[in-house]
GROMACS .gro file of C-alpha atoms in nm:
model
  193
    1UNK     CA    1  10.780   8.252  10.977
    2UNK     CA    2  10.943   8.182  11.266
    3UNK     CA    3  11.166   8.404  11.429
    4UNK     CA    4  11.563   8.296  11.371
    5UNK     CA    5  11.851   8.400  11.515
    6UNK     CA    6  11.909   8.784  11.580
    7UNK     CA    7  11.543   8.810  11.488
    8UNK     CA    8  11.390   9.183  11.446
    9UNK     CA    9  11.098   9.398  11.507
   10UNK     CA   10  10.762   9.324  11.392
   11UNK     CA   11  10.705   9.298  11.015
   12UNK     CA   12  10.597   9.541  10.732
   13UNK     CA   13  10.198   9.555  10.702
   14UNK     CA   14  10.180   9.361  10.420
   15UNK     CA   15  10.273   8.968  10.349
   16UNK     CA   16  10.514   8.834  10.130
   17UNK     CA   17  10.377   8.768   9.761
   18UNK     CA   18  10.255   9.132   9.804
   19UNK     CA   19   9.936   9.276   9.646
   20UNK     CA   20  10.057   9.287   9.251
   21UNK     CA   21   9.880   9.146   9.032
   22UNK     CA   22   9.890   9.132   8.620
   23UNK     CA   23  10.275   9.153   8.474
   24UNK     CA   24  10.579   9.321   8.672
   25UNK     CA   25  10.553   9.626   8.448
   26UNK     CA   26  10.214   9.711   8.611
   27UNK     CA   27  10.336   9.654   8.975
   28UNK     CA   28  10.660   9.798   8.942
   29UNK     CA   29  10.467  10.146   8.771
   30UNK     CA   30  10.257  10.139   9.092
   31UNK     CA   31  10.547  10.114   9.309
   32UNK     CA   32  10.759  10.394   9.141
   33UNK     CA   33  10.476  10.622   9.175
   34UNK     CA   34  10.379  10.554   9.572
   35UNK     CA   35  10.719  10.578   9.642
   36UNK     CA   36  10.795  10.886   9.423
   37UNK     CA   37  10.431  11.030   9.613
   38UNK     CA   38  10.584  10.973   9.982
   39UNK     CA   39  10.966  11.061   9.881
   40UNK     CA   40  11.071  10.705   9.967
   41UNK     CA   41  11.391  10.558   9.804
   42UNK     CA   42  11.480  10.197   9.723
   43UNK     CA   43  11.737   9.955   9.678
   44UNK     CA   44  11.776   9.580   9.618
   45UNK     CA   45  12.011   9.296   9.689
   46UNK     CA   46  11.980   8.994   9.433
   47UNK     CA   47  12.106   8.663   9.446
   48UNK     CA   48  11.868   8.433   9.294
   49UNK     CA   49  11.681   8.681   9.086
   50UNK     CA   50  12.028   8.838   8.984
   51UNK     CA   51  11.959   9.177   8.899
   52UNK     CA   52  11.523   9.130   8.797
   53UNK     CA   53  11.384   9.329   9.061
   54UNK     CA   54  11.617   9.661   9.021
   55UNK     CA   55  11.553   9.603   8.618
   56UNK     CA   56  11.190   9.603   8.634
   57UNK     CA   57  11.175   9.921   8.811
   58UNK     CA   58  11.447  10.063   8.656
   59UNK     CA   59  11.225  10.037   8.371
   60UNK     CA   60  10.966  10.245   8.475
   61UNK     CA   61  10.993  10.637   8.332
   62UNK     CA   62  11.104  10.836   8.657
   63UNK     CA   63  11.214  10.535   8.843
   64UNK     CA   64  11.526  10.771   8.907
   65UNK     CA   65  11.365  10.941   9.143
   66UNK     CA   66  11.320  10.667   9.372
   67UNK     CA   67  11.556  10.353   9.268
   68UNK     CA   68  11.885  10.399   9.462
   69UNK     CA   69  12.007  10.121   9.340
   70UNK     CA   70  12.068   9.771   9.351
   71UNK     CA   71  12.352   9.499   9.429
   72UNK     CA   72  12.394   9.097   9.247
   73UNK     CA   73  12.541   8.925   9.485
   74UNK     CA   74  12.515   8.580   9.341
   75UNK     CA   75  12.815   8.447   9.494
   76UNK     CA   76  12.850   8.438   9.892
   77UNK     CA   77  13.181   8.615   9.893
   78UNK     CA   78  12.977   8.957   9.753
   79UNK     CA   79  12.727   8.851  10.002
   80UNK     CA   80  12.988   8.885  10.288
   81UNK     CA   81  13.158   9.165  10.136
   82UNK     CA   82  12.941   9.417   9.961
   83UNK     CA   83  12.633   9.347  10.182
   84UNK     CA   84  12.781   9.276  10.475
   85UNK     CA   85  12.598   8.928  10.578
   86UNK     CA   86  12.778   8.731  10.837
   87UNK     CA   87  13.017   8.517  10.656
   88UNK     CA   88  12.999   8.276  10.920
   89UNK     CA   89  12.629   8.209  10.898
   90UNK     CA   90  12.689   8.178  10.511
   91UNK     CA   91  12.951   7.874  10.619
   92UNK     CA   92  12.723   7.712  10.870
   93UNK     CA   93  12.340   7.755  10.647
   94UNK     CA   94  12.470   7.868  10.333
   95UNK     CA   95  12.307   8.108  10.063
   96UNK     CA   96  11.943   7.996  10.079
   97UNK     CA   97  11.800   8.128  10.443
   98UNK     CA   98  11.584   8.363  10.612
   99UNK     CA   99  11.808   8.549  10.823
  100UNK     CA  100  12.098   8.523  10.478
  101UNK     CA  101  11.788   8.710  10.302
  102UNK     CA  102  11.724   8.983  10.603
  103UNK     CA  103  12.115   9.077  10.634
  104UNK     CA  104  12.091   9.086  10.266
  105UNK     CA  105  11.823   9.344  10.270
  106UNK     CA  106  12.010   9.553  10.570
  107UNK     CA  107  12.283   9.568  10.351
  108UNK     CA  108  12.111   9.687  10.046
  109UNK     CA  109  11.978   9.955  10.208
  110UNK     CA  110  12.255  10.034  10.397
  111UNK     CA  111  12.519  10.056  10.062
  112UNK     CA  112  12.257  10.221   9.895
  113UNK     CA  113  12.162  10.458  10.126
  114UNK     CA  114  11.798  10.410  10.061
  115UNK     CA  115  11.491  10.395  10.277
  116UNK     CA  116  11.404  10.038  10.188
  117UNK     CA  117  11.524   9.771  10.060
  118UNK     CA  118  11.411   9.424   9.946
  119UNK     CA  119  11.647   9.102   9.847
  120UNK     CA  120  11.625   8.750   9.723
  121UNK     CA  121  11.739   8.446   9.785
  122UNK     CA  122  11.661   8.092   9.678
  123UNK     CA  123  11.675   7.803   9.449
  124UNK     CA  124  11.576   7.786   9.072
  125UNK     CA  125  11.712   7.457   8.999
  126UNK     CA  126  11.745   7.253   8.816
  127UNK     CA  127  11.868   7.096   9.184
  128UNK     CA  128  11.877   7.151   9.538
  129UNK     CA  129  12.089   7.413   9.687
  130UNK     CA  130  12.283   7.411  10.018
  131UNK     CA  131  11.995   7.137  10.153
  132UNK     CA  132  11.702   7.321  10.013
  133UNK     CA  133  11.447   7.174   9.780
  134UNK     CA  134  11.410   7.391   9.434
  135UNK     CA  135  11.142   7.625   9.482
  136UNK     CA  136  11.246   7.769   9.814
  137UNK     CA  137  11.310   8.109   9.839
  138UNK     CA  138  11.322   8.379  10.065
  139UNK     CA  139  11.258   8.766  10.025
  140UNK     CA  140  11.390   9.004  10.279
  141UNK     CA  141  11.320   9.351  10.345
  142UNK     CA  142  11.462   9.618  10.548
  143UNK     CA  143  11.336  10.000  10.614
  144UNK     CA  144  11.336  10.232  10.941
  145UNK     CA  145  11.078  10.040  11.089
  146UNK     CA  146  11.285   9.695  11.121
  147UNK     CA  147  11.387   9.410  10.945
  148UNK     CA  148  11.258   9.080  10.824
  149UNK     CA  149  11.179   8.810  10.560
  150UNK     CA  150  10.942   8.579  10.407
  151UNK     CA  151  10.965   8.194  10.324
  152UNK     CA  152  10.803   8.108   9.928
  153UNK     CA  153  10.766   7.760   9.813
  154UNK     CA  154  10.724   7.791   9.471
  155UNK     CA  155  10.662   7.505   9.174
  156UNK     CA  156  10.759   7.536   8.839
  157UNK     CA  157  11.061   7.572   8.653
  158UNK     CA  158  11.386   7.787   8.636
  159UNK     CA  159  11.261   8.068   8.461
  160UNK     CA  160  10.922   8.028   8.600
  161UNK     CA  161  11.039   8.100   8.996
  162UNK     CA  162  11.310   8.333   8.903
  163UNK     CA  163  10.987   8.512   8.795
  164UNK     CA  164  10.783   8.504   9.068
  165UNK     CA  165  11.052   8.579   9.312
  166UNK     CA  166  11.056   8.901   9.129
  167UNK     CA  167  10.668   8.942   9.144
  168UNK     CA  168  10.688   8.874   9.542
  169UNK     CA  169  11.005   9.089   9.576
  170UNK     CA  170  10.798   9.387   9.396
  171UNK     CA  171  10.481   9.347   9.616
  172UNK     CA  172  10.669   9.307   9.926
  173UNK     CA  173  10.833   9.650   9.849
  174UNK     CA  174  10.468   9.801   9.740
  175UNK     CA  175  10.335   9.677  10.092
  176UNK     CA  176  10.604   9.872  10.236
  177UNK     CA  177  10.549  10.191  10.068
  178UNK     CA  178  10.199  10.130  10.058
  179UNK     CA  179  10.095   9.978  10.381
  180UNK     CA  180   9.740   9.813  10.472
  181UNK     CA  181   9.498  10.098  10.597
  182UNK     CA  182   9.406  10.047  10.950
  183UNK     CA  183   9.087   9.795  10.980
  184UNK     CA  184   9.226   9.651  10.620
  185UNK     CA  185   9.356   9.275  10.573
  186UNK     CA  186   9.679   9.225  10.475
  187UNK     CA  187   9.738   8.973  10.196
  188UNK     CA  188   9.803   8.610  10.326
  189UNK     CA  189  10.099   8.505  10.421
  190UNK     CA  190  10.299   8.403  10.695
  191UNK     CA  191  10.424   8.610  11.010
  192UNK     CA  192  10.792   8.780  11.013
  193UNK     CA  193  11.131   8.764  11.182
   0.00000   0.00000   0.00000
């Protein structure tokens, strides 16, 4: 993606969509346990998703060894607030953005007190939100290494990308704790902030 405003450092190894596949349960057991393995804690900000991504690791035994926590911020007063996104690029974009998703992710990790964090942003529908088509959403991340986020555009319906948000929210943060080997190919996707 293109670089916006305030743009960071170079992105995680891996792409957005991440490398899970089969249900969340499965990805979200592999990401407890490489995170537990390299003592890495995380933490999640969730707007469109509202609270999926925390939940599905939270429901991993031992995920309390590495989930820090997690903030909804469905509404962009939290947004501003809690996670500390600039409330003046929520008035001039709104909710559903790139840059709304990084802050998001900075913030996360920041309440938190984590060493990464991941967040979501986007449209389920039924209609378009703040001059986005349904089925756009972005996923932000956020660790010592930098800051960034990824651009979906996702078909189906409500349920259906709520879902997959999560899916790409969980591989994004399993390409962080896990990144590509040297010489390896990360999954498709497009570049970073």
């Amino acid at each position: 993606l293109s670089g916006a405003a305030g743009g960071t450092s170079a992105g995680p190894p891996g792409a957005a969509g991440g490398t899970s596949a089969g249900p969340p349960g499965a990805a979200a057991m592999r990401l407890v346990a490489a995170a537990a393995a390299r003592s890495l804690t995380l933490a999640t900000a969730e707007s469109l998703t509202a609270g999926q991504v925390a939940a599905a690791i939270a429901d991993v035994p031992g995920a309390s060894a590495v989930l820090r926590g997690g903030v909804v911020a469905y509404h962009n007063e939290v947004k501003a607030a809690v996670l500390g996104v600039d409330a003046g690029l929520l008035e001039s974009v709104g909710s559903v953005d790139r840059e709304v998703a990084r802050q998001m992710a900075l913030g996360a990790r920041r309440a938190c007190g984590a060493d990464l964090a991941v967040s979501t942003t986007g449209v389920a529908g039924p209609a378009a939100h703040d001059g986005q088509p349904v089925g756009t959403v972005f996923i932000g991340w956020a660790g010592p290494d930098g800051s960034g986020a990824h651009e979906l555009r996702l078909d189906g319906d409500r349920m259906r990308i709520r879902a997959a948000s999560r899916d790409a929210a969980l591989g994004l943060l399993l390409d962080l704790v896990e990144p590509v080997a040297p010489g390896g190919t990360a999954p498709a996707g497009e570049a970073d902030i």
